[in-house]
């Protein structure tokens, strides 16, 4: 048996180490380890409750909108105003957050994942050996399957995707004030009143991005899947959860639910627990314990009803396909039919990339609808008062999966604040019962070439991990 440690995993956000035990070309077991302690939950204690919306966004520069959304939902709940947020406010929150989804999905396929498949020598600036090394350390050259022409097309789109990401960030800045770390999504609604000129500027950019999705991103993912069809069997998982995202008509445009066995069940916040048996924390689950003997990660191990759940686009797709709700389900059914992929194949490297691309199509379409419903004359926020005592929770899905914020308020100040991010679920270590996290499960049992860098890198990156978010 050989042991392989990949540290750090490149082309992800944050600091992740993966350790593998490989025997006869099969990964016997895997351990994923978040390598950097943050302490943001502790920084919040004693502060004014509304600071949570500002400070939690600093957890991450890639999905700050996820944290401003979750913190605002959490504070809406604690302040008792969840039902009072005006429709214009909900639409603007969805539009700002939706732009961040588009940015993240384009970023993930082109700039974080593609170097695992295209010839890195063809990538821009690749005349320098260190850059090639950085993009694809250890990646097996023998598993590149694109023709020269396809390689060129993908690299051309890689460059164009940079422009599309900028346009998506501009969408956030138009309604959110700036990017990263928006100023608009706040408890009670948003701080921005829509202006007709901004709406036009938003629509123009959104249509450009939607065109890129239809003409480049989605066809590129379909091409990739054609060449790497076996990736529908790579990095498999079987248990999924979604908190749902984008409030709409009393429900969520992308629905909540968990697929723990055969049926979708309701996700209840009370069923979420966090184990720190393999994490470097004391039993209070907050105080850091870097020398803890059985610990191997700064990431904690959230579980839903005791189960380790994959979260993210594939999980949302699995749930949406089971629920009788138009929208994402219809977009997925059409897309999966075109690619001849079954729902049961989605918890895989191939499925995760495919679901991200189809979800981007759905989000762009939904944003067009929300934009046309904006009323420049209607209110965007409701008033509120900070209670002396209270508690609240804010659950939403983020681009990478289920995100929860919880707050306790005492004497008008934050007494406790807890964040469980998507990558906390996906990159979690073993729990008290020894059950591995989804990423560890996806790696175990994989047949690898050579030492295992190629397959491990592809599997890990398919989850789009963000370790900055995973450890607070
Ligand atoms: Ni730092 Fe995030 C998303 C959140 S992932 S990127 O999407 O929340 O754990």
Short mmCIF file of C-alpha atoms and ligand atoms in Angstrom, two decimals:
data_model
loop_
_atom_site.label_atom_id
_atom_site.label_comp_id
_atom_site.label_asym_id
_atom_site.label_seq_id
_atom_site.Cartn_x
_atom_site.Cartn_y
_atom_site.Cartn_z
CA UNK A 1 0.00 0.00 0.00
CA UNK A 2 1.24 3.48 -0.81
CA UNK A 3 0.25 6.69 0.89
CA UNK A 4 -0.20 9.87 -1.11
CA UNK A 5 -0.60 13.30 0.35
CA UNK A 6 -1.75 16.10 -1.99
CA UNK A 7 -1.10 19.31 -0.14
CA UNK A 8 -2.27 21.80 -1.14
CA UNK A 9 -4.92 20.89 -3.70
CA UNK A 10 -4.53 23.64 -6.30
CA UNK A 11 -7.28 25.42 -8.26
CA UNK A 12 -9.76 25.49 -5.41
CA UNK A 13 -10.50 28.25 -2.90
CA UNK A 14 -8.60 27.94 0.37
CA UNK A 15 -6.23 25.37 1.83
CA UNK A 16 -7.15 21.69 1.48
CA UNK A 17 -5.01 18.61 1.94
CA UNK A 18 -6.09 15.16 0.80
CA UNK A 19 -4.40 11.98 2.03
CA UNK A 20 -4.96 8.74 0.17
CA UNK A 21 -4.14 5.10 0.81
CA UNK A 22 -3.73 3.37 -2.54
CA UNK A 23 -3.33 -0.36 -3.12
CA UNK A 24 -3.28 -2.22 -6.45
CA UNK A 25 -4.42 0.90 -8.27
CA UNK A 26 -7.46 1.51 -6.00
CA UNK A 27 -7.93 4.26 -3.42
CA UNK A 28 -8.70 2.29 -0.26
CA UNK A 29 -9.46 5.29 1.92
CA UNK A 30 -9.18 9.06 1.89
CA UNK A 31 -8.93 11.80 4.46
CA UNK A 32 -9.66 15.42 3.64
CA UNK A 33 -8.20 18.07 5.85
CA UNK A 34 -8.91 21.78 6.08
CA UNK A 35 -5.55 23.29 6.93
CA UNK A 36 -6.33 26.79 8.18
CA UNK A 37 -8.23 27.92 11.28
CA UNK A 38 -10.32 31.10 10.85
CA UNK A 39 -12.17 32.06 14.05
CA UNK A 40 -14.83 34.30 12.48
CA UNK A 41 -17.66 32.88 14.59
CA UNK A 42 -15.75 33.96 17.71
CA UNK A 43 -15.05 37.43 16.32
CA UNK A 44 -18.82 38.01 16.09
CA UNK A 45 -19.51 37.42 19.79
CA UNK A 46 -20.31 40.64 21.68
CA UNK A 47 -20.96 42.67 18.54
CA UNK A 48 -24.06 44.52 17.35
CA UNK A 49 -26.34 41.97 15.61
CA UNK A 50 -26.42 43.84 12.28
CA UNK A 51 -22.62 43.51 12.08
CA UNK A 52 -23.18 39.84 11.23
CA UNK A 53 -24.24 40.72 7.68
CA UNK A 54 -21.01 42.68 7.11
CA UNK A 55 -18.55 40.45 8.96
CA UNK A 56 -19.74 37.06 7.71
CA UNK A 57 -19.30 38.22 4.12
CA UNK A 58 -15.59 38.42 4.89
CA UNK A 59 -15.54 34.64 5.32
CA UNK A 60 -15.11 34.47 1.57
CA UNK A 61 -14.44 36.66 -1.47
CA UNK A 62 -15.98 34.18 -3.91
CA UNK A 63 -19.47 33.73 -2.42
CA UNK A 64 -19.90 36.76 -0.12
CA UNK A 65 -23.45 37.11 -1.42
CA UNK A 66 -24.21 33.70 0.04
CA UNK A 67 -23.21 34.96 3.45
CA UNK A 68 -24.99 38.31 3.19
CA UNK A 69 -28.10 36.39 2.12
CA UNK A 70 -27.88 33.79 4.90
CA UNK A 71 -27.04 36.43 7.54
CA UNK A 72 -29.95 38.61 6.42
CA UNK A 73 -32.37 35.66 6.46
CA UNK A 74 -31.04 34.79 9.91
CA UNK A 75 -31.53 38.36 11.17
CA UNK A 76 -34.96 38.63 9.46
CA UNK A 77 -35.91 35.60 11.57
CA UNK A 78 -34.38 36.91 14.82
CA UNK A 79 -36.02 40.33 14.31
CA UNK A 80 -39.41 38.76 13.46
CA UNK A 81 -39.66 40.39 10.02
CA UNK A 82 -39.30 37.40 7.67
CA UNK A 83 -42.85 37.84 6.37
CA UNK A 84 -42.54 41.62 6.01
CA UNK A 85 -39.72 41.87 3.46
CA UNK A 86 -41.35 43.56 0.44
CA UNK A 87 -41.53 41.71 -2.85
CA UNK A 88 -39.21 44.21 -4.53
CA UNK A 89 -36.65 43.47 -1.81
CA UNK A 90 -36.94 39.72 -2.37
CA UNK A 91 -36.57 40.15 -6.15
CA UNK A 92 -33.48 42.33 -5.77
CA UNK A 93 -31.91 39.88 -3.31
CA UNK A 94 -32.52 37.07 -5.83
CA UNK A 95 -31.04 39.09 -8.69
CA UNK A 96 -27.88 40.04 -6.79
CA UNK A 97 -27.37 36.50 -5.45
CA UNK A 98 -28.25 34.99 -8.84
CA UNK A 99 -25.45 36.99 -10.46
CA UNK A 100 -23.04 35.43 -7.96
CA UNK A 101 -24.28 31.93 -8.92
CA UNK A 102 -23.54 32.65 -12.59
CA UNK A 103 -20.08 33.97 -11.74
CA UNK A 104 -19.23 30.96 -9.60
CA UNK A 105 -20.39 28.30 -12.05
CA UNK A 106 -18.48 29.85 -14.98
CA UNK A 107 -15.39 30.24 -12.78
CA UNK A 108 -15.55 26.63 -11.68
CA UNK A 109 -15.73 24.98 -15.09
CA UNK A 110 -13.29 27.12 -17.01
CA UNK A 111 -10.75 28.42 -14.55
CA UNK A 112 -10.71 25.81 -11.82
CA UNK A 113 -11.51 22.53 -13.58
CA UNK A 114 -10.62 22.68 -17.25
CA UNK A 115 -6.87 22.43 -16.72
CA UNK A 116 -7.52 18.86 -15.52
CA UNK A 117 -8.63 18.02 -19.07
CA UNK A 118 -7.17 20.34 -21.69
CA UNK A 119 -3.50 20.47 -22.50
CA UNK A 120 -2.22 23.14 -20.11
CA UNK A 121 0.45 24.06 -22.66
CA UNK A 122 -2.40 25.51 -24.74
CA UNK A 123 -3.65 27.76 -21.93
CA UNK A 124 -2.90 31.48 -22.04
CA UNK A 125 0.51 32.38 -20.69
CA UNK A 126 1.57 28.74 -20.64
CA UNK A 127 4.95 29.47 -22.18
CA UNK A 128 6.32 29.37 -18.67
CA UNK A 129 6.82 25.97 -17.07
CA UNK A 130 5.93 27.08 -13.51
CA UNK A 131 2.46 28.16 -14.67
CA UNK A 132 1.84 24.78 -16.28
CA UNK A 133 3.02 23.11 -13.08
CA UNK A 134 0.70 25.27 -11.03
CA UNK A 135 -2.30 24.50 -13.20
CA UNK A 136 -1.87 20.78 -13.40
CA UNK A 137 0.70 19.38 -11.01
CA UNK A 138 1.03 15.66 -11.52
CA UNK A 139 -1.85 15.45 -13.99
CA UNK A 140 -1.42 12.51 -16.32
CA UNK A 141 -0.86 13.72 -19.86
CA UNK A 142 -2.14 10.39 -21.22
CA UNK A 143 -5.74 11.12 -20.22
CA UNK A 144 -6.29 14.19 -22.35
CA UNK A 145 -8.99 13.31 -24.82
CA UNK A 146 -9.78 16.51 -26.71
CA UNK A 147 -8.70 16.96 -30.31
CA UNK A 148 -6.45 19.90 -31.11
CA UNK A 149 -9.43 21.80 -32.49
CA UNK A 150 -11.53 21.11 -29.38
CA UNK A 151 -8.62 22.09 -27.18
CA UNK A 152 -8.38 25.40 -29.01
CA UNK A 153 -12.08 26.09 -28.72
CA UNK A 154 -12.04 25.37 -24.97
CA UNK A 155 -9.03 27.60 -24.42
CA UNK A 156 -10.67 30.39 -26.42
CA UNK A 157 -13.75 30.06 -24.20
CA UNK A 158 -11.53 29.94 -21.11
CA UNK A 159 -10.36 33.45 -22.02
CA UNK A 160 -13.86 34.68 -22.89
CA UNK A 161 -15.10 33.30 -19.55
CA UNK A 162 -12.88 35.84 -17.78
CA UNK A 163 -14.89 38.63 -19.43
CA UNK A 164 -18.17 36.93 -18.54
CA UNK A 165 -17.11 36.66 -14.90
CA UNK A 166 -16.36 40.38 -14.91
CA UNK A 167 -19.82 41.07 -16.31
CA UNK A 168 -21.41 38.89 -13.61
CA UNK A 169 -19.48 40.83 -10.95
CA UNK A 170 -20.77 44.04 -12.56
CA UNK A 171 -24.31 42.73 -12.13
CA UNK A 172 -23.68 42.38 -8.40
CA UNK A 173 -22.17 45.87 -8.25
CA UNK A 174 -25.08 47.46 -10.17
CA UNK A 175 -27.67 46.48 -7.56
CA UNK A 176 -25.39 45.53 -4.65
CA UNK A 177 -23.10 48.56 -4.61
CA UNK A 178 -19.82 46.68 -5.06
CA UNK A 179 -18.23 43.28 -5.42
CA UNK A 180 -16.92 41.48 -3.48
CA UNK A 181 -18.89 42.09 -0.27
CA UNK A 182 -22.13 43.76 -1.32
CA UNK A 183 -23.73 46.65 0.55
CA UNK A 184 -27.35 45.97 -0.40
CA UNK A 185 -28.64 42.68 1.01
CA UNK A 186 -29.62 43.57 4.58
CA UNK A 187 -32.17 42.47 7.17
CA UNK A 188 -35.60 43.66 5.98
CA UNK A 189 -34.75 43.67 2.26
CA UNK A 190 -32.17 45.68 0.34
CA UNK A 191 -30.68 49.17 0.58
CA UNK A 192 -30.96 49.83 -3.16
CA UNK A 193 -34.01 51.19 -5.01
CA UNK A 194 -34.13 50.12 -8.64
CA UNK A 195 -33.40 52.78 -11.21
CA UNK A 196 -34.53 52.33 -14.83
CA UNK A 197 -31.03 53.01 -16.19
CA UNK A 198 -29.53 50.38 -13.87
CA UNK A 199 -32.23 47.89 -14.82
CA UNK A 200 -31.36 48.35 -18.49
CA UNK A 201 -27.62 48.02 -17.78
CA UNK A 202 -28.35 44.87 -15.75
CA UNK A 203 -30.53 43.38 -18.50
CA UNK A 204 -27.92 44.05 -21.17
CA UNK A 205 -25.16 42.28 -19.23
CA UNK A 206 -27.44 39.43 -18.17
CA UNK A 207 -28.35 38.78 -21.80
CA UNK A 208 -24.68 38.73 -22.78
CA UNK A 209 -23.96 36.18 -20.05
CA UNK A 210 -27.03 34.11 -21.01
CA UNK A 211 -25.75 34.03 -24.59
CA UNK A 212 -22.36 32.83 -23.36
CA UNK A 213 -24.07 30.08 -21.37
CA UNK A 214 -26.07 28.90 -24.38
CA UNK A 215 -23.37 29.25 -27.02
CA UNK A 216 -20.25 28.30 -25.05
CA UNK A 217 -20.55 27.00 -21.48
CA UNK A 218 -23.38 24.47 -21.90
CA UNK A 219 -22.11 23.14 -25.27
CA UNK A 220 -18.59 22.90 -23.79
CA UNK A 221 -19.86 20.87 -20.83
CA UNK A 222 -21.78 18.58 -23.20
CA UNK A 223 -18.64 18.11 -25.30
CA UNK A 224 -16.60 17.42 -22.16
CA UNK A 225 -19.16 14.85 -21.02
CA UNK A 226 -19.05 13.15 -24.41
CA UNK A 227 -15.28 12.75 -24.12
CA UNK A 228 -15.31 11.86 -20.42
CA UNK A 229 -18.49 9.80 -20.25
CA UNK A 230 -16.84 7.49 -17.71
CA UNK A 231 -16.84 10.42 -15.27
CA UNK A 232 -20.49 9.62 -14.60
CA UNK A 233 -19.05 6.70 -12.63
CA UNK A 234 -16.19 8.65 -11.05
CA UNK A 235 -16.45 10.11 -7.55
CA UNK A 236 -19.88 8.71 -6.71
CA UNK A 237 -22.02 9.62 -3.70
CA UNK A 238 -25.59 8.67 -2.81
CA UNK A 239 -27.00 10.98 -0.11
CA UNK A 240 -28.00 14.58 -0.91
CA UNK A 241 -29.42 17.67 0.74
CA UNK A 242 -30.54 21.13 -0.38
CA UNK A 243 -31.79 24.03 1.71
CA UNK A 244 -33.34 25.59 -1.41
CA UNK A 245 -32.62 29.07 -2.72
CA UNK A 246 -34.28 32.12 -4.29
CA UNK A 247 -37.52 32.81 -2.36
CA UNK A 248 -40.44 33.06 -4.76
CA UNK A 249 -44.22 32.93 -4.28
CA UNK A 250 -44.00 31.55 -0.74
CA UNK A 251 -41.58 28.77 -1.77
CA UNK A 252 -38.12 28.67 -3.32
CA UNK A 253 -37.35 28.65 -7.04
CA UNK A 254 -34.78 25.91 -6.36
CA UNK A 255 -36.44 23.69 -3.79
CA UNK A 256 -35.28 22.36 -0.43
CA UNK A 257 -35.24 18.68 0.47
CA UNK A 258 -33.02 15.76 1.34
CA UNK A 259 -32.58 12.47 -0.42
CA UNK A 260 -31.38 10.23 2.38
CA UNK A 261 -32.84 7.05 0.91
CA UNK A 262 -35.49 6.55 -1.74
CA UNK A 263 -37.72 9.55 -1.07
CA UNK A 264 -37.22 13.28 -0.69
CA UNK A 265 -37.78 14.30 2.92
CA UNK A 266 -38.17 17.73 4.43
CA UNK A 267 -34.96 19.37 5.66
CA UNK A 268 -35.41 20.52 9.25
CA UNK A 269 -32.77 22.71 10.88
CA UNK A 270 -33.25 20.72 14.12
CA UNK A 271 -31.95 17.61 12.34
CA UNK A 272 -28.59 19.26 11.59
CA UNK A 273 -25.79 18.30 14.00
CA UNK A 274 -22.04 18.91 13.95
CA UNK A 275 -19.46 16.38 15.11
CA UNK A 276 -15.94 17.47 16.05
CA UNK A 277 -14.52 14.01 16.82
CA UNK A 278 -12.01 14.25 13.96
CA UNK A 279 -11.72 18.04 14.04
CA UNK A 280 -9.27 20.17 15.99
CA UNK A 281 -11.83 21.56 18.46
CA UNK A 282 -12.70 20.97 22.09
CA UNK A 283 -15.98 19.21 22.88
CA UNK A 284 -17.71 22.63 23.01
CA UNK A 285 -17.18 22.56 19.21
CA UNK A 286 -15.98 26.17 19.24
CA UNK A 287 -12.63 26.35 21.08
CA UNK A 288 -9.69 25.39 18.87
CA UNK A 289 -7.64 22.36 19.97
CA UNK A 290 -4.76 22.14 17.48
CA UNK A 291 -3.00 19.30 19.30
CA UNK A 292 -6.03 17.01 19.52
CA UNK A 293 -4.79 13.47 18.88
CA UNK A 294 -7.66 12.06 16.78
CA UNK A 295 -8.14 15.33 14.91
CA UNK A 296 -7.08 15.70 11.29
CA UNK A 297 -8.98 18.75 10.03
CA UNK A 298 -10.18 22.22 10.93
CA UNK A 299 -13.40 21.38 9.11
CA UNK A 300 -16.20 20.09 11.37
CA UNK A 301 -18.54 17.26 10.34
CA UNK A 302 -22.16 18.40 9.84
CA UNK A 303 -24.72 15.65 9.51
CA UNK A 304 -28.42 15.66 8.66
CA UNK A 305 -30.28 13.11 10.74
CA UNK A 306 -26.85 11.57 11.29
CA UNK A 307 -26.15 11.24 7.56
CA UNK A 308 -23.21 12.75 5.64
CA UNK A 309 -24.84 14.59 2.71
CA UNK A 310 -23.41 15.86 -0.54
CA UNK A 311 -24.59 19.42 -1.13
CA UNK A 312 -24.35 21.59 -4.24
CA UNK A 313 -25.69 21.57 -7.80
CA UNK A 314 -25.97 17.77 -8.07
CA UNK A 315 -27.83 17.61 -4.74
CA UNK A 316 -30.17 20.40 -5.79
CA UNK A 317 -30.79 18.60 -9.07
CA UNK A 318 -31.49 15.26 -7.39
CA UNK A 319 -34.01 16.93 -5.08
CA UNK A 320 -35.61 19.10 -7.79
CA UNK A 321 -36.06 16.13 -10.10
CA UNK A 322 -38.06 14.33 -7.41
CA UNK A 323 -40.35 17.23 -6.55
CA UNK A 324 -43.43 18.17 -8.47
CA UNK A 325 -42.29 21.73 -9.15
CA UNK A 326 -41.77 23.24 -12.57
CA UNK A 327 -38.70 25.32 -13.26
CA UNK A 328 -35.35 23.74 -12.47
CA UNK A 329 -36.87 20.26 -12.84
CA UNK A 330 -37.96 21.01 -16.41
CA UNK A 331 -34.60 22.53 -17.38
CA UNK A 332 -32.84 19.50 -15.92
CA UNK A 333 -35.12 16.95 -17.56
CA UNK A 334 -34.58 18.54 -20.97
CA UNK A 335 -30.79 18.78 -20.47
CA UNK A 336 -30.35 15.29 -19.04
CA UNK A 337 -32.46 13.83 -21.83
CA UNK A 338 -30.23 15.52 -24.39
CA UNK A 339 -27.12 14.07 -22.76
CA UNK A 340 -28.73 10.68 -22.09
CA UNK A 341 -27.93 10.90 -18.38
CA UNK A 342 -30.16 9.43 -15.64
CA UNK A 343 -30.89 11.22 -12.36
CA UNK A 344 -29.15 8.40 -10.46
CA UNK A 345 -25.88 9.25 -12.23
CA UNK A 346 -25.73 12.85 -11.01
CA UNK A 347 -23.77 12.27 -7.79
CA UNK A 348 -20.56 11.93 -9.81
CA UNK A 349 -17.84 14.07 -11.36
CA UNK A 350 -19.76 14.12 -14.67
CA UNK A 351 -23.06 14.86 -12.96
CA UNK A 352 -21.69 17.75 -10.89
CA UNK A 353 -20.34 19.58 -13.95
CA UNK A 354 -23.52 18.92 -15.94
CA UNK A 355 -25.82 20.06 -13.11
CA UNK A 356 -23.84 23.28 -12.64
CA UNK A 357 -24.18 24.17 -16.31
CA UNK A 358 -27.92 23.39 -16.47
CA UNK A 359 -28.52 25.21 -13.20
CA UNK A 360 -26.76 28.29 -14.63
CA UNK A 361 -29.23 28.19 -17.55
CA UNK A 362 -32.16 28.02 -15.09
CA UNK A 363 -30.82 30.84 -12.89
CA UNK A 364 -30.25 33.15 -15.89
CA UNK A 365 -33.79 32.48 -17.10
CA UNK A 366 -35.25 33.07 -13.63
CA UNK A 367 -33.27 36.31 -13.33
CA UNK A 368 -34.82 37.61 -16.57
CA UNK A 369 -38.24 37.04 -14.99
CA UNK A 370 -37.34 38.67 -11.65
CA UNK A 371 -35.87 41.65 -13.47
CA UNK A 372 -39.05 42.25 -15.44
CA UNK A 373 -41.07 42.21 -12.20
CA UNK A 374 -39.08 44.97 -10.48
CA UNK A 375 -41.16 48.04 -9.65
CA UNK A 376 -39.05 51.22 -9.35
CA UNK A 377 -41.79 52.85 -7.27
CA UNK A 378 -42.37 50.06 -4.74
CA UNK A 379 -40.58 49.76 -1.37
CA UNK A 380 -37.46 47.59 -1.11
CA UNK A 381 -37.19 47.07 2.65
CA UNK A 382 -39.20 47.08 5.85
CA UNK A 383 -38.23 48.69 9.15
CA UNK A 384 -37.03 46.76 12.18
CA UNK A 385 -35.90 46.97 15.78
CA UNK A 386 -33.13 44.97 17.40
CA UNK A 387 -34.56 42.90 20.24
CA UNK A 388 -32.73 42.62 23.57
CA UNK A 389 -33.10 38.84 23.39
CA UNK A 390 -33.75 36.58 20.47
CA UNK A 391 -32.56 33.87 18.18
CA UNK A 392 -32.78 33.17 14.49
CA UNK A 393 -31.68 30.96 11.65
CA UNK A 394 -31.06 31.64 7.98
CA UNK A 395 -30.94 28.67 5.63
CA UNK A 396 -30.26 29.01 1.93
CA UNK A 397 -28.36 27.21 -0.74
CA UNK A 398 -25.22 28.89 -2.07
CA UNK A 399 -23.49 28.05 -5.37
CA UNK A 400 -21.61 25.22 -3.62
CA UNK A 401 -24.53 23.94 -1.57
CA UNK A 402 -26.45 24.22 1.69
CA UNK A 403 -25.51 27.14 3.91
CA UNK A 404 -26.86 27.92 7.38
CA UNK A 405 -26.35 30.82 9.77
CA UNK A 406 -27.63 30.75 13.37
CA UNK A 407 -27.65 33.66 15.85
CA UNK A 408 -28.34 34.09 19.58
CA UNK A 409 -28.92 37.66 20.79
CA UNK A 410 -28.59 38.62 24.46
CA UNK A 411 -28.67 42.14 25.90
CA UNK A 412 -28.90 43.47 22.32
CA UNK A 413 -25.57 41.89 21.35
CA UNK A 414 -24.52 38.70 19.57
CA UNK A 415 -24.10 36.00 22.22
CA UNK A 416 -23.37 33.21 19.75
CA UNK A 417 -23.12 32.88 15.97
CA UNK A 418 -22.75 29.67 14.01
CA UNK A 419 -22.11 29.14 10.31
CA UNK A 420 -22.25 25.80 8.47
CA UNK A 421 -21.09 26.27 4.89
CA UNK A 422 -21.47 24.03 1.84
CA UNK A 423 -17.86 22.87 1.90
CA UNK A 424 -18.18 22.08 5.61
CA UNK A 425 -20.65 19.41 4.47
CA UNK A 426 -18.73 18.21 1.43
CA UNK A 427 -15.18 18.25 2.84
CA UNK A 428 -16.13 17.09 6.32
CA UNK A 429 -13.92 14.56 8.08
CA UNK A 430 -15.15 11.40 9.78
CA UNK A 431 -17.83 11.86 12.43
CA UNK A 432 -18.19 10.21 15.85
CA UNK A 433 -19.44 7.03 14.19
CA UNK A 434 -16.47 6.91 11.79
CA UNK A 435 -18.63 7.81 8.76
CA UNK A 436 -16.50 9.65 6.18
CA UNK A 437 -17.52 12.96 4.63
CA UNK A 438 -18.90 13.04 1.05
CA UNK A 439 -15.56 13.97 -0.53
CA UNK A 440 -13.82 11.14 1.32
CA UNK A 441 -16.58 8.76 0.28
CA UNK A 442 -16.34 9.89 -3.34
CA UNK A 443 -12.58 9.23 -3.41
CA UNK A 444 -12.64 5.80 -1.75
CA UNK A 445 -12.87 2.88 -4.13
CA UNK A 446 -11.65 4.85 -7.15
CA UNK A 447 -9.40 3.07 -9.62
CA UNK A 448 -6.43 5.32 -10.35
CA UNK A 449 -3.59 5.58 -12.82
CA UNK A 450 -0.16 5.93 -11.29
CA UNK A 451 -0.08 7.55 -7.88
CA UNK A 452 -3.64 8.84 -8.13
CA UNK A 453 -3.15 12.59 -8.64
CA UNK A 454 -5.27 12.78 -11.78
CA UNK A 455 -8.40 11.09 -10.49
CA UNK A 456 -8.13 12.60 -7.01
CA UNK A 457 -7.77 16.11 -8.43
CA UNK A 458 -10.73 15.64 -10.74
CA UNK A 459 -12.95 14.25 -8.00
CA UNK A 460 -12.02 16.87 -5.42
CA UNK A 461 -12.45 19.77 -7.84
CA UNK A 462 -15.83 18.50 -9.05
CA UNK A 463 -17.20 19.54 -5.62
CA UNK A 464 -15.85 23.09 -6.16
CA UNK A 465 -14.50 23.16 -2.60
CA UNK A 466 -14.01 26.44 -0.77
CA UNK A 467 -12.02 25.93 2.38
CA UNK A 468 -12.27 29.60 3.25
CA UNK A 469 -16.00 28.95 3.76
CA UNK A 470 -15.60 25.46 5.21
CA UNK A 471 -13.76 26.66 8.32
CA UNK A 472 -15.08 29.70 10.13
NI1 LIG B 1 -16.27 30.45 -0.14
FE1 LIG B 1 -19.37 29.36 -0.38
C1 LIG B 1 -20.42 28.92 -1.71
C2 LIG B 1 -20.60 29.40 0.95
S1 LIG B 1 -18.71 27.31 -0.02
S2 LIG B 1 -17.55 29.82 -1.61
O1 LIG B 1 -20.96 28.67 -2.65
O2 LIG B 1 -21.33 29.50 1.77
O3 LIG B 1 -18.49 26.43 1.42
#
